[in-house]
PDB file of C-alpha atoms in Angstrom:
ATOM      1  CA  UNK A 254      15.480  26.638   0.450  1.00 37.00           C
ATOM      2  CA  UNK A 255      12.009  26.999   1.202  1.00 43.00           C
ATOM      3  CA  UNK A 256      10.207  24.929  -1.541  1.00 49.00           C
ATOM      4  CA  UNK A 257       6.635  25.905  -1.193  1.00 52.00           C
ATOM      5  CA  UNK A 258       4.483  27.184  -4.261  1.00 56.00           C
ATOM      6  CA  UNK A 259       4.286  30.991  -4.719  1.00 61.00           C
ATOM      7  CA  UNK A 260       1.490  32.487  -6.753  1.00 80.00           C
ATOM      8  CA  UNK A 261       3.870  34.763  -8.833  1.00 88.00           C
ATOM      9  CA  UNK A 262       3.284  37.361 -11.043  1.00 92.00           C
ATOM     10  CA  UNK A 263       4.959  38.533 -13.917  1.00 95.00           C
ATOM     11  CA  UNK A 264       4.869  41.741 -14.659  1.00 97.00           C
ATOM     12  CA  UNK A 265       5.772  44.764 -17.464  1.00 97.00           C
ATOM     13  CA  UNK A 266       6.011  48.547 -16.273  1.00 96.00           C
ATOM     14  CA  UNK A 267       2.770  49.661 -16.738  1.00 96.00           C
ATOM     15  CA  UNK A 268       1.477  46.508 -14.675  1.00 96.00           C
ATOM     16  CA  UNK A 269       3.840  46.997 -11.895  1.00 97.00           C
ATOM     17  CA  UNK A 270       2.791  50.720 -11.277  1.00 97.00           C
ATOM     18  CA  UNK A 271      -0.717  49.713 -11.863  1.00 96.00           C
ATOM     19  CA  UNK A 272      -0.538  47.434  -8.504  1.00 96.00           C
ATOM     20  CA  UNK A 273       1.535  49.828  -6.471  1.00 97.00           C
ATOM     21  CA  UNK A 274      -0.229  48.225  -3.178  1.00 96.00           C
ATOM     22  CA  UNK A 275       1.145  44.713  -4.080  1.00 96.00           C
ATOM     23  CA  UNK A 276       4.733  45.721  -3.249  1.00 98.00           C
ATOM     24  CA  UNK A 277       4.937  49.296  -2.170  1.00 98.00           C
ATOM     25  CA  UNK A 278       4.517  50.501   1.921  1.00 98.00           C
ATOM     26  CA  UNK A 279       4.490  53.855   3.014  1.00 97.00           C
ATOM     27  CA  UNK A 280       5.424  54.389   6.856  1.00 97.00           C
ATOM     28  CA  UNK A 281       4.011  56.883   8.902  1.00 96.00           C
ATOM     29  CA  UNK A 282       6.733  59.076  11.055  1.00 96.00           C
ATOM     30  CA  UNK A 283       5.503  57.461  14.056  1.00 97.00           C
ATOM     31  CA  UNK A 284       5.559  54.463  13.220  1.00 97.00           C
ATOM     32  CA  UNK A 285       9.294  54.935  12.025  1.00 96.00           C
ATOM     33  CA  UNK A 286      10.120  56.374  15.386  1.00 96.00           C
ATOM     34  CA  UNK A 287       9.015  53.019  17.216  1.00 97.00           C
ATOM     35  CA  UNK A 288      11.244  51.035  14.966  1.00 95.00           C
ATOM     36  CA  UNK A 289      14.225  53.380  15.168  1.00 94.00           C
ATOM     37  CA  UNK A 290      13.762  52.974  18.952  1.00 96.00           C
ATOM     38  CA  UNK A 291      13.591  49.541  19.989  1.00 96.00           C
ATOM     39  CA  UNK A 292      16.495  49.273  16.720  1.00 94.00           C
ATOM     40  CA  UNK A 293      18.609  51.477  19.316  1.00 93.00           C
ATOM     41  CA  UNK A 294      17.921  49.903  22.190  1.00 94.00           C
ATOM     42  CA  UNK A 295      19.018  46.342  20.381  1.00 93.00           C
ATOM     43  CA  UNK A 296      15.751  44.522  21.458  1.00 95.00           C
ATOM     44  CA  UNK A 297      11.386  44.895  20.438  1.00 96.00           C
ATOM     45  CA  UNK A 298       9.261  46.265  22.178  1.00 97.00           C
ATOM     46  CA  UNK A 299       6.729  49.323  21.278  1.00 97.00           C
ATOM     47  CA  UNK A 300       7.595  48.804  17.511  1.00 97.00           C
ATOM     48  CA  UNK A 301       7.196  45.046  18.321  1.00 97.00           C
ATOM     49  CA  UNK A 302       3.542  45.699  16.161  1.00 97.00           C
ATOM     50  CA  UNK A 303       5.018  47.468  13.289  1.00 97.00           C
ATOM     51  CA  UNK A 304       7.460  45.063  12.738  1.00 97.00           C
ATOM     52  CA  UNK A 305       4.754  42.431  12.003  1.00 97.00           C
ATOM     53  CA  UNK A 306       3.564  44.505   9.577  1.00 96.00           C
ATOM     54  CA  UNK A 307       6.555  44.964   7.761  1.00 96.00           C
ATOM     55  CA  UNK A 308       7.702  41.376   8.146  1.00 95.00           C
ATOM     56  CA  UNK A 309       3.697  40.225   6.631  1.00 96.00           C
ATOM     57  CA  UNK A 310       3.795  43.185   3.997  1.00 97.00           C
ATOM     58  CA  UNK A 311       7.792  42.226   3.012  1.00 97.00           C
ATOM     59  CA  UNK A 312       7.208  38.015   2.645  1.00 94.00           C
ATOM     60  CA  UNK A 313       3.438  38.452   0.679  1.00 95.00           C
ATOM     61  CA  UNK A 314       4.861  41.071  -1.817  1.00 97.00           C
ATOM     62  CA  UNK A 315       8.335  39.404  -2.876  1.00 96.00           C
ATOM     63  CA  UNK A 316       6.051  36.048  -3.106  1.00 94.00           C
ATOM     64  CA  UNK A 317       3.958  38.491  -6.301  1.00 95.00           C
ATOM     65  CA  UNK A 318       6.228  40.370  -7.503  1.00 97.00           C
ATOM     66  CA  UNK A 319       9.621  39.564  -6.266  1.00 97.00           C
ATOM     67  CA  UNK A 320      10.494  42.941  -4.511  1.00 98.00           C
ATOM     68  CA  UNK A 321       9.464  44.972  -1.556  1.00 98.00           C
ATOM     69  CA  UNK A 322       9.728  48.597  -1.630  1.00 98.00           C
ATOM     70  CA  UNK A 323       8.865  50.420   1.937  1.00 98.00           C
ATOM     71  CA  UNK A 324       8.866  54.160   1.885  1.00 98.00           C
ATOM     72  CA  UNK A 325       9.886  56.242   5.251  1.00 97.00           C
ATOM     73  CA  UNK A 326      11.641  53.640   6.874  1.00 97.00           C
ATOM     74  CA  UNK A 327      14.756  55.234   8.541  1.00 93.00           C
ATOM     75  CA  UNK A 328      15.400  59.194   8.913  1.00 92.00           C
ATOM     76  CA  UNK A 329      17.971  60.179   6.237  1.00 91.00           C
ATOM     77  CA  UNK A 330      19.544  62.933   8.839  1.00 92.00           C
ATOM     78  CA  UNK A 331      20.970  60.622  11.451  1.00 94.00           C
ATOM     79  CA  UNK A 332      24.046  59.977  10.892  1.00 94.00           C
ATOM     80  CA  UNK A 333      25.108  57.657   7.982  1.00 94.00           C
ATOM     81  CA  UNK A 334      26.765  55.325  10.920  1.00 95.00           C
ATOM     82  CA  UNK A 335      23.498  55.231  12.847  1.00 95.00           C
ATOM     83  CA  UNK A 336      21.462  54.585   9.932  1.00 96.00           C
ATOM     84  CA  UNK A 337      23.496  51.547   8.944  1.00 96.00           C
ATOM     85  CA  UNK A 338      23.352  50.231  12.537  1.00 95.00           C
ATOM     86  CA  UNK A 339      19.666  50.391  12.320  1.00 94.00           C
ATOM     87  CA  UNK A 340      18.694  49.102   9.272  1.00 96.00           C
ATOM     88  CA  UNK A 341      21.069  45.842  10.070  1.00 96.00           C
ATOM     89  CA  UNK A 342      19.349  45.244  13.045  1.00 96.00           C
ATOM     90  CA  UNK A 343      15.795  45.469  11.210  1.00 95.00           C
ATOM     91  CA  UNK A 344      17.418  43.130   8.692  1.00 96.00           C
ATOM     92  CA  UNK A 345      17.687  41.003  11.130  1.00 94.00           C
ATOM     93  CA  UNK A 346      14.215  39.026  10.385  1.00 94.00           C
ATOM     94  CA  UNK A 347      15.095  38.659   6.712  1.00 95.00           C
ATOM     95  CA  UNK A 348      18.492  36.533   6.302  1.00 94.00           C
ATOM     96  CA  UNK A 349      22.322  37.232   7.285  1.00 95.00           C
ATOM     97  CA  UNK A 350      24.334  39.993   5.532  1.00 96.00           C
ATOM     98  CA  UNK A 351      27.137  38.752   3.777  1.00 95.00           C
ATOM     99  CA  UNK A 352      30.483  39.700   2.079  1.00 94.00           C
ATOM    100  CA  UNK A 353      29.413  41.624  -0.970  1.00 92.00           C
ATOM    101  CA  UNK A 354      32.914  42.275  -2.597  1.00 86.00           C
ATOM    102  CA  UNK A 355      36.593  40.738  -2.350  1.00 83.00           C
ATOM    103  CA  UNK A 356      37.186  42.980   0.243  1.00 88.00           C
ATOM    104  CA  UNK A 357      34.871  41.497   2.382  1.00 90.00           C
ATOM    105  CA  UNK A 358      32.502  44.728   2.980  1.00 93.00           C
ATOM    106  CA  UNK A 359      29.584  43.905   4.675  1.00 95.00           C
ATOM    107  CA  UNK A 360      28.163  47.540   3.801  1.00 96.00           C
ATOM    108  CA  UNK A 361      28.556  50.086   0.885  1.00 95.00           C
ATOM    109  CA  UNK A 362      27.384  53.014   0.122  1.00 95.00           C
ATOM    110  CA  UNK A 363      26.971  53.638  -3.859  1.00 94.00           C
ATOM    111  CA  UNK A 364      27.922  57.033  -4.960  1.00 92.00           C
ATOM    112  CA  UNK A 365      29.340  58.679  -8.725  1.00 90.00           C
ATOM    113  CA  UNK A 366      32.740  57.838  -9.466  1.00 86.00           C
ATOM    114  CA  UNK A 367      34.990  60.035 -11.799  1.00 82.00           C
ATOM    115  CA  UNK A 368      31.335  60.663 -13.723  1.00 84.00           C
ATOM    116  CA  UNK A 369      30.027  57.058 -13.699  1.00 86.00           C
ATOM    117  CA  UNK A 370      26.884  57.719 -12.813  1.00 89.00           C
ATOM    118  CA  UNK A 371      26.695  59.558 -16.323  1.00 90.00           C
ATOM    119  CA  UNK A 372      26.618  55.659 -17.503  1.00 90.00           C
ATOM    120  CA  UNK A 373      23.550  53.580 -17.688  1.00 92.00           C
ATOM    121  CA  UNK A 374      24.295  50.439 -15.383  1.00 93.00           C
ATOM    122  CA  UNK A 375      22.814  47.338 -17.023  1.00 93.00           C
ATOM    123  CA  UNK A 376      20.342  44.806 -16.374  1.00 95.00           C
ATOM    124  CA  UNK A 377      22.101  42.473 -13.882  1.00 96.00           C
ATOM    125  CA  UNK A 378      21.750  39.909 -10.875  1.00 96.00           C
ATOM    126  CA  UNK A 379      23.601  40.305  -7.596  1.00 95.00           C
ATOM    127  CA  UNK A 380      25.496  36.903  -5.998  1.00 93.00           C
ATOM    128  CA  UNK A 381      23.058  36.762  -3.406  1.00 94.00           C
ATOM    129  CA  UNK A 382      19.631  35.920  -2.160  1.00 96.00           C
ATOM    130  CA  UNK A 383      18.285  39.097  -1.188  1.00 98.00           C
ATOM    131  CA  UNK A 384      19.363  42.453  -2.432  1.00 98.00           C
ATOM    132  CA  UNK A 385      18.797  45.824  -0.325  1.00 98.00           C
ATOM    133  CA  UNK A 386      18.855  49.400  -1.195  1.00 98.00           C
ATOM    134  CA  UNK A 387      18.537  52.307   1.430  1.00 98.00           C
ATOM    135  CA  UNK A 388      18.401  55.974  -0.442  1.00 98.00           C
ATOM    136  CA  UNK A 389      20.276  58.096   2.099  1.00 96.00           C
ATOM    137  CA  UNK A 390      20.446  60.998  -0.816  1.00 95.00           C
ATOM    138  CA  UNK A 391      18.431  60.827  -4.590  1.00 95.00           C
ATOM    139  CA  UNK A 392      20.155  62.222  -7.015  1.00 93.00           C
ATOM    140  CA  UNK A 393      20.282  66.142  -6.901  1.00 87.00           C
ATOM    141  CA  UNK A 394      19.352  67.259 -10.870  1.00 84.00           C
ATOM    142  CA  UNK A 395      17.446  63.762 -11.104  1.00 86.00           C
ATOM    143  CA  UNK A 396      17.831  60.253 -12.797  1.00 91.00           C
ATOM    144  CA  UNK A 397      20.043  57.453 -11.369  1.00 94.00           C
ATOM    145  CA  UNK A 398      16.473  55.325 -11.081  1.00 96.00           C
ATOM    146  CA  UNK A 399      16.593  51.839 -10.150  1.00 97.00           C
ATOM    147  CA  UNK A 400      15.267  49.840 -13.109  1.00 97.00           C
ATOM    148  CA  UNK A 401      13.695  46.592 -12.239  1.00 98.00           C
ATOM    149  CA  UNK A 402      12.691  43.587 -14.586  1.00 98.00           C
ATOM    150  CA  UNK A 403      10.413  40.558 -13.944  1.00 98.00           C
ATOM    151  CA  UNK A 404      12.325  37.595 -14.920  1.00 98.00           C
ATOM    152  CA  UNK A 405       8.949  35.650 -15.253  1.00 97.00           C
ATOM    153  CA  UNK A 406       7.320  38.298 -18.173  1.00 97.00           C
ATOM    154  CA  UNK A 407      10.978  38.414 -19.881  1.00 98.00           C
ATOM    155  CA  UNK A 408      11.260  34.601 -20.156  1.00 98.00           C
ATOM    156  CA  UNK A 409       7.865  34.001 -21.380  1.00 97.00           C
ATOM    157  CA  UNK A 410       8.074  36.876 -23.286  1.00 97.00           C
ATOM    158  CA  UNK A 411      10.583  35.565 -25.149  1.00 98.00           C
ATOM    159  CA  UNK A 412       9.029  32.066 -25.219  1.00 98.00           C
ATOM    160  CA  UNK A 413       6.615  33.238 -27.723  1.00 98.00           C
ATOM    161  CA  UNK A 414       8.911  35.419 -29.916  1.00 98.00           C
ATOM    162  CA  UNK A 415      11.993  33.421 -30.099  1.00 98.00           C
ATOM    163  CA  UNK A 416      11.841  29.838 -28.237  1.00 98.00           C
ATOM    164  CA  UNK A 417      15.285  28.851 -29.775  1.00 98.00           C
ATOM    165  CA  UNK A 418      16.919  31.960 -27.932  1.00 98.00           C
ATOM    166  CA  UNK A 419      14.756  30.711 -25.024  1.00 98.00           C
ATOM    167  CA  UNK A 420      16.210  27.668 -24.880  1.00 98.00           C
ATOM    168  CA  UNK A 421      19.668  28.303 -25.158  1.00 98.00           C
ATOM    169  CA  UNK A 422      19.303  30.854 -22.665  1.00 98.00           C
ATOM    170  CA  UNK A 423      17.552  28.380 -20.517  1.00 98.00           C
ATOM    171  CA  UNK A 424      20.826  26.210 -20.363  1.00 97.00           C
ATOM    172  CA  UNK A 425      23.846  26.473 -18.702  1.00 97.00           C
ATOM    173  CA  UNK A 426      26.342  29.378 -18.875  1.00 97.00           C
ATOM    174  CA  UNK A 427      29.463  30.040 -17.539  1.00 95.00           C
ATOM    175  CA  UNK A 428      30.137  33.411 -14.548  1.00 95.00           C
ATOM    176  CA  UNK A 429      33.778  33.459 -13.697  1.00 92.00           C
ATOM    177  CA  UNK A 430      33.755  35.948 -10.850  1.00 88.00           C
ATOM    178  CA  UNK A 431      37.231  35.225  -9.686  1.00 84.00           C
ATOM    179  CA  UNK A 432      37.945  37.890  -6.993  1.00 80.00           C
ATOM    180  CA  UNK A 433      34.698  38.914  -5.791  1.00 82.00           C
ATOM    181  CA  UNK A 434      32.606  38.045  -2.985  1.00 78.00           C
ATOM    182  CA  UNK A 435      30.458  34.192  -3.256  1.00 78.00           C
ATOM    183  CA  UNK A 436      30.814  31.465  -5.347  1.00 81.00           C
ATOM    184  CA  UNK A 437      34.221  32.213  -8.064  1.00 84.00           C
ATOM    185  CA  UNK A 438      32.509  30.192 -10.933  1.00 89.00           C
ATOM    186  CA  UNK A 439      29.081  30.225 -10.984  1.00 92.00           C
ATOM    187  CA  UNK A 440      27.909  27.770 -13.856  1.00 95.00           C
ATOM    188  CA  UNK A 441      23.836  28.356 -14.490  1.00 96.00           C
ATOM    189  CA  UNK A 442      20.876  28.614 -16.671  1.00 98.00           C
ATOM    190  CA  UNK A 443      20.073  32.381 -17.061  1.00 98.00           C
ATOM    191  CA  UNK A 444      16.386  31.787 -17.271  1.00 98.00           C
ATOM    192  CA  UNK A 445      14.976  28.893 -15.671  1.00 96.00           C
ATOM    193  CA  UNK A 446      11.998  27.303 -14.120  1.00 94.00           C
ATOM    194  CA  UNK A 447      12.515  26.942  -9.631  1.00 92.00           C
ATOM    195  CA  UNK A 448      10.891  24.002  -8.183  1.00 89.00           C
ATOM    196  CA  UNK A 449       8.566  26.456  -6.110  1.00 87.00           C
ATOM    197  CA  UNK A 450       7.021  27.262  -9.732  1.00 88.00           C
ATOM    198  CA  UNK A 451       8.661  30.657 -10.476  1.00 93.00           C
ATOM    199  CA  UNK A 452      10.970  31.846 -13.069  1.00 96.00           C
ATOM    200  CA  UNK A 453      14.185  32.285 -11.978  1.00 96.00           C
ATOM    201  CA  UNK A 454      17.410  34.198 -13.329  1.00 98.00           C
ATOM    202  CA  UNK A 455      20.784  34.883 -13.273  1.00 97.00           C
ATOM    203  CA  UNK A 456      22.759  37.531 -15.198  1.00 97.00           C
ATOM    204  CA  UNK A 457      25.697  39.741 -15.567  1.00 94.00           C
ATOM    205  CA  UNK A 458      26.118  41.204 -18.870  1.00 92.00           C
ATOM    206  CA  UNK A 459      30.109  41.837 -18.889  1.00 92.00           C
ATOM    207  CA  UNK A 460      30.590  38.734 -17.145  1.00 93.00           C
ATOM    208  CA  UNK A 461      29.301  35.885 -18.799  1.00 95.00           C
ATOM    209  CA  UNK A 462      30.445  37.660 -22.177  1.00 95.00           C
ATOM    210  CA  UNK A 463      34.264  37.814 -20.583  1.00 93.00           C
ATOM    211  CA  UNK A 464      34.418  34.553 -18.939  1.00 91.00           C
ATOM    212  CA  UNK A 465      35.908  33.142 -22.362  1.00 90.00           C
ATOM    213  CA  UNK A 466      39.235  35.115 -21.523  1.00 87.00           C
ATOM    214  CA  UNK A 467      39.409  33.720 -18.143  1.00 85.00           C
ATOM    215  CA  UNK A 468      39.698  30.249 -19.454  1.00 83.00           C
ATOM    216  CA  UNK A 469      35.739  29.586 -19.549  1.00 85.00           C
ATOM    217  CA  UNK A 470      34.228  28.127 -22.756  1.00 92.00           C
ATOM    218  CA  UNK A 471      34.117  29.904 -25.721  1.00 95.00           C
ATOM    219  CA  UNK A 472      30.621  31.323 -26.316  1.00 96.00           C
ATOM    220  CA  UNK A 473      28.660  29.638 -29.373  1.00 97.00           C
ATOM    221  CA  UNK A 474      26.751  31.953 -32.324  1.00 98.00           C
ATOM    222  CA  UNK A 475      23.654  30.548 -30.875  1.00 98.00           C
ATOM    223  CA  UNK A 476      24.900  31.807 -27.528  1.00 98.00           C
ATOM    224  CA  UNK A 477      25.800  35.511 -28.784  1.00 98.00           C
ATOM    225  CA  UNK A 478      22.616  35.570 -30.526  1.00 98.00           C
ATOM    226  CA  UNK A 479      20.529  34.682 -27.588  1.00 98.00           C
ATOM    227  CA  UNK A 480      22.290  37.332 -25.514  1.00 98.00           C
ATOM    228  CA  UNK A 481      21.369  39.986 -28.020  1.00 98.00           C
ATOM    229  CA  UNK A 482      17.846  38.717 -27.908  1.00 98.00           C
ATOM    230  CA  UNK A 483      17.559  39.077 -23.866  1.00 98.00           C
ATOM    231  CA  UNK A 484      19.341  42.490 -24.024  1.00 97.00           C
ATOM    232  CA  UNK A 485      16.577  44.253 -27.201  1.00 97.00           C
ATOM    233  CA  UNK A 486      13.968  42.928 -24.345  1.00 97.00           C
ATOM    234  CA  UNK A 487      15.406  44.111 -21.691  1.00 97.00           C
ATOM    235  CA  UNK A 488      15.951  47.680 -22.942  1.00 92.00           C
ATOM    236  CA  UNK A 489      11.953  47.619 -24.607  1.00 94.00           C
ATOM    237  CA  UNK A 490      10.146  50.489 -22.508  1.00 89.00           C
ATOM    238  CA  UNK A 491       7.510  48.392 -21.375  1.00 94.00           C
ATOM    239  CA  UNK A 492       9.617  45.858 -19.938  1.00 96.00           C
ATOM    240  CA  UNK A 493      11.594  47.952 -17.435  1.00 94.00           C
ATOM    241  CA  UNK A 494      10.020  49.915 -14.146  1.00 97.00           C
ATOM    242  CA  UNK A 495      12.146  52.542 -13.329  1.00 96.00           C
ATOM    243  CA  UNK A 496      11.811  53.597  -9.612  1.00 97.00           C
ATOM    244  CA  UNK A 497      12.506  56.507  -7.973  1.00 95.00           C
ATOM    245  CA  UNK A 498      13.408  56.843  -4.418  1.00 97.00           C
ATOM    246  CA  UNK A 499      13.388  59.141  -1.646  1.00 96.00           C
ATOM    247  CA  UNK A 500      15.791  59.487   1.130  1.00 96.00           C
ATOM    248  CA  UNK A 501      14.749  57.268   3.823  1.00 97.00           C
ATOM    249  CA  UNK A 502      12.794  54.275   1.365  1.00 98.00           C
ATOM    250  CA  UNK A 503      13.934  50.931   1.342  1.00 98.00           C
ATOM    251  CA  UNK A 504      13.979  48.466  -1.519  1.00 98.00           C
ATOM    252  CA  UNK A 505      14.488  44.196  -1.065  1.00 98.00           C
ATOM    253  CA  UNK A 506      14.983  42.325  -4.272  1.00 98.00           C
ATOM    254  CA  UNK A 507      14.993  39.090  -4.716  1.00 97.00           C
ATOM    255  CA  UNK A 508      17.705  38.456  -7.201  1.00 96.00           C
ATOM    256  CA  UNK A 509      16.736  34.530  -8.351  1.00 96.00           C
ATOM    257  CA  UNK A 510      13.485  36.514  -9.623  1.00 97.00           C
ATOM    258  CA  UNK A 511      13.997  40.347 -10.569  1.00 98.00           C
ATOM    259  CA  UNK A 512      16.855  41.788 -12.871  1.00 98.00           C
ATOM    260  CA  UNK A 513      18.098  44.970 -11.773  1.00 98.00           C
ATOM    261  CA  UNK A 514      19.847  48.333 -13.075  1.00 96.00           C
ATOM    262  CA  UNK A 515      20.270  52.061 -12.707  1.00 96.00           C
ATOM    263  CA  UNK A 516      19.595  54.855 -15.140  1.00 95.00           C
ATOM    264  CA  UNK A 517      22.057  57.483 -15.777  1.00 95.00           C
ATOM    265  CA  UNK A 518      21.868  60.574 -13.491  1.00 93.00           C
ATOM    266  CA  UNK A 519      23.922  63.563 -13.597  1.00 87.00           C
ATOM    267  CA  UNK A 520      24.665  64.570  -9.897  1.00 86.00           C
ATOM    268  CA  UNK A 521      26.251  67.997  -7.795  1.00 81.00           C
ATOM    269  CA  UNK A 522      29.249  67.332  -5.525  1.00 80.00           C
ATOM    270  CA  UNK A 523      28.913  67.307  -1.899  1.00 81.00           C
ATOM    271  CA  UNK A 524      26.097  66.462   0.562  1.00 80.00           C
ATOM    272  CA  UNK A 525      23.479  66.372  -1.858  1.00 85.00           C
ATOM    273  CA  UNK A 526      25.024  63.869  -4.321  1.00 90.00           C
ATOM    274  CA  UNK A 527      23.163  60.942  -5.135  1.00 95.00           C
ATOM    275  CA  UNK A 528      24.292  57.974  -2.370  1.00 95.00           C
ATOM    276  CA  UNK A 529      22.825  54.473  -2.103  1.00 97.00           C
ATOM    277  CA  UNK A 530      23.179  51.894   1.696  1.00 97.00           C
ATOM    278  CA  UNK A 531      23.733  48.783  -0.377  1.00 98.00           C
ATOM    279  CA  UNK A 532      23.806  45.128   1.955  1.00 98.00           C
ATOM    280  CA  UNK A 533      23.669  41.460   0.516  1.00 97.00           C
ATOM    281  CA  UNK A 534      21.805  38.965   2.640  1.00 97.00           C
ATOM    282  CA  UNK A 535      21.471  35.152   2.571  1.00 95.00           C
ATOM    283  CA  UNK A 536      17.860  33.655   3.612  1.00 92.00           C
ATOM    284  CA  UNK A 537      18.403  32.227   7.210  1.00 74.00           C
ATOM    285  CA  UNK A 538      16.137  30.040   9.551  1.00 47.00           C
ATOM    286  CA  UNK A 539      13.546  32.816  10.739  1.00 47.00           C
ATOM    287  CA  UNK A 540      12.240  34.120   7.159  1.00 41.00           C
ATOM    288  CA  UNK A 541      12.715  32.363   3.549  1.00 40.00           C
ATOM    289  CA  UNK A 542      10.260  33.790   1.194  1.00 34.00           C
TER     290      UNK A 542
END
């Protein structure tokens, strides 16, 4: 782990749409067609400059905010296939995609199941260092936004209103993931301070509230109540940036820094239902923000 200091920046809603520029990069179609190129022909070249760019823009925006979000990066009508193919080998310069389920999928593609999407998903943290998100198809009627939370504003947030929650929350809990992808039992602070002088976190909701049954310690009041405190702050409207995204727009989070979610979204069968590239990646040699 890369142990520099990184000027971070906590953030509510308002602030994060108020510094779009800090963490949001819109491509121009030519400059997408160099890196779709030299992505098909497995080696840089033309795109060579655009890359930088991306690499520089990607490191200096999930060192402030803890995300990257890069609009117009791949063309959402090649196939699904080709699309994958491309974006792994752009991902290349970022870390090594990993298992992200039991199954060992190194790929999915999120999508409504039996009405799911109808169902807020809540404020979470994947098992891995960097999160990515490729919109191959928004959500036809709407919704099904990606909600994003800055661990650093939550936790000192909640420093000032309830330090006792903070502090339990701040010491170790239990994660039995037994069957999934990465580390089984995961035992960690959910808020805590990183040696590089963030805030970092680590939550799933259902989780660390069901490890108990799996043989995990049983949860304290003082535990219970500081999970209710995280979730009210969580759900407060200026807390949580809900983002949209187009077809094509790419999103990294860094999950030891930014909780994510989704809103609901009520979607149409077919080719126009709402579908979301989703790849796990662990920080290699070349690139550890």
């Amino acid at each position: 782990m890369n142990e520099r200091a990184v000027a971070e920046i906590g953030w509510s809603s308002l602030e994060l749409e108020a510094r779009r520029q800090l963490w949001s990069l819109p491509l121009g179609d030519e400059e997408r067609r160099l890196l779709w190129a030299d992505a098909r022909a497995g080696r840089w070249g033309a795109g060579e400059p655009v890359r930088e760019r991306l690499r520089s823009f990607t490191r200096e925006s999930i060192d402030a905010v803890g995300l990257a979000h890069v609009a117009n990066l791949v063309d959402p009508s090649q196939p699904e296939q080709e699309i994958t193919e491309v974006l792994a080998f752009l991902l290349r310069d970022y870390g090594r995609i990993v298992p992200q389920n039991g199954r060992g999928d190194l790929t999915s593609v999120l999508r409504d199941q039996d009405g799911d999407g109808n169902t807020e998903l809540g404020f979470h943290c994947d098992t891995c260092d960097l999160l990515v998100l490729l919109c191959l198809q928004p959500a036809f009627h709407g919704g099904g936004l990606t909600k994003l939370a800055s661990a650093r504003h939550v936790h000192d947030l909640i420093g000032r209103e309830r330090p006792d929650a903070l502090a339990t929350l701040c010491q170790d809990w239990t994660f039995d993931r037994t069957g999934r992808a990465g580390p089984q039992l995961v035992v960690t602070p959910i808020l805590y301070p990183r040696k590089d002088g963030t805030i970092g976190c680590y939550y799933q909701t259902r989780t660390v509230r069901s490890s108990p049954d799996r043989g995990g310690p049983e949860l304290t009041d003082r535990q219970w109540e500081a999970l209710g405190v995280l979730d009210e702050v969580l759900y407060r409207p200026e807390i949580a940036f809900g983002l949209p995204m187009a077809a094509g727009d790419l999103l990294i989070i860094r999950n030891s820094r930014v909780l994510h979610g989704r809103s609901p979204y009520v979607d149409k069968p077919g080719p126009r239902a709402r579908r979301m590239l989703r790849i796990w990646l662990n920080e290699g040699e070349t690139w550890t923000p």
